[in-house]
Amino acid sequence: MSGVERLVAVKNPDTMGPLLGLLDELLEPVHAAGRADLAGRLGIARARLSDPRVRLVVVGESKSGMSTLVNSLIGAPVSATDSPSSVPVIAEYGPHSSATLVRAGSGGGVAERQSVDPRQAVAESAAGGVLRAEFTEPSALLAEGFVLLDAPGSPADTPATWSLLAVADAVLYVADAARPFTAGQIGQLQRIQQVCPTVVCVLNKIDQYPQWPEVQQHDRRLLDAAGLAFAVAPASARLHEHARSTGDQQLDLESGVPQLLDHLRDYVLGNADAVAADAAVRDIGLISDHLALALRTEAETLRDPRRYGVITEQLRRTREEAEQLRQRTANWQVTLADGAGELMADTEHDLRHRLRSLIRDAEADIMKRDPARRWAEFGADLDAKICEAVEENFVIAHYRSVELAEQVAAKFPDRGIPTPELRLDNPGEVGEVLEPVTSLDKLDSAKPAVAQQFLNMLRGSYGGVLMVGLATSLLGMSLVNWYSAGAGVLLGVNALWDDRKSRKQRRQAEAKVAVARLMDDVIFQVSKESRYRLRAVQRNLRDHFTEIANETLRSVDASLRAAEEAAAVHSGARREQRLTEIESSLVRLHDLRERADAQGGGNPSY
């Protein structure tokens, strides 16, 4: 969905416009200083600030009207409301309605993308074999920069939900107004807050439950007791749909959806703006510091050429420190290498621990009953649990990677250096990772046919008839009599019972082997993908912080050159003219920094 035309250029022009202007204004002194590296950083900062997308993930309990609310917010049917099964839905702005279904690749291949009629997409997505559905809609909410991700069901029940939460800028948690939050729901909200701190709770179906004000107050008390400062917004998607179809504005206000939309614009977009603005302010401050270093050095040398030796000696020591930051033995390099190794080991251990727990649970379930009776259902349930385990493993690895980036940044002498943005940008991708994994093997030891069971019973009964018949023949009875016939029946039933028991044990053993083989395949595939991701994170962090060290080194080199050029100036008039130019540049940088700090609420450092 890249390249889609948008109605807006930035999240909030009132907030982002001045910062974008400051970034553009800073570009001129950067080019004047010949710092292509800083110009590249400015370009990245501008692109991040101009990105209007705010990922809003909608989650909730089943039967809470979550899909109806999603359709109501977007103003188009993108989520199935009456289907027993659903898939993740991603909706963003587009000038025309379109739909794309991402299906599992045939034969374990790469996932296939299929463009479909938006009017048929919802029905087709519920037909099976679909990993997720992607929509573009000319929706007013989406035009403001929201990308809506509808998670299929509760986080406790649906594995794909956690990968969606990992990419969220904000979360909309939907529950019906029938009853207050349960302890399980409060636990879910606490866990969601650890993944995404911006959460809005929606009390849906207020038209069906007149007691919703009491439920809302109770929910607020429960959230306060749990230390969760979340808003609880009452709403009725059904009333909103009815009001929109009839044009009844008063009924629309009673539905609570317009108020919810206003809250999303003010609170969610406001938080996204604050995060983006803070990052831009940090970039402006860092670039201004780099530029000011060379200018201040040149100014000091021009004012007192006799201090040239002292100034250059200080710069050379600074250069040695910057050069050391580029060495493999630098503290941050050691921290990154050790942290990446520990992260890979911990992630691998976490994955194996989760899958071993699944194996133990699966084997316990297999030993309770004959696995042949519900093997297909068992396999589907196991696949869902594997997906959930892998999802949680990936999310944990992601947030451990963010922690590692912060630990590495702390090893730099300058505090407040930016850390790279590490995101999970492909929600629902675990299904694609597990595509090459073969399904659970079928059981070879199937139940015997009725004829086979009858023959086994005859074989067992033959021995009983013969043994008891021979014994009773000594008493003058015939070989086949009531006693030998009874013994034959008993031994036949026993033979049938033993055969069934042995076959059941054989099927249980085969089921355990099938589960172990499946888990080995999962570990092989997921471990490879996990190592690839973590290696990519390590390279990303290494390149990012190496570039930080290189920028510092370039700034020191530029300062040394400026000091040398200043020391070579002997004309008093030329010296005064250059000092005036430098003072003007420093004042301009100071002004840029002050205006940027005012936008971010910080204080200038010089």
XYZ file of C-alpha atoms in Angstrom, residues 294 297-298 301-302 308 311-312 315 557-568:
21
model
C 33.717 24.150 14.714
C 36.751 26.774 17.919
C 37.402 29.092 14.999
C 41.405 31.051 17.702
C 40.593 34.283 15.889
C 46.017 27.992 19.049
C 42.903 24.711 21.518
C 44.331 22.196 19.062
C 40.719 19.032 20.065
C 38.246 17.363 12.255
C 36.222 20.312 11.000
C 37.096 22.188 14.204
C 40.808 21.431 13.743
C 40.689 22.714 10.159
C 38.814 25.799 11.284
C 41.441 26.464 13.984
C 44.252 26.079 11.452
C 42.567 28.430 9.010
C 41.880 30.934 11.770
C 45.507 30.837 12.941
C 46.628 31.604 9.377
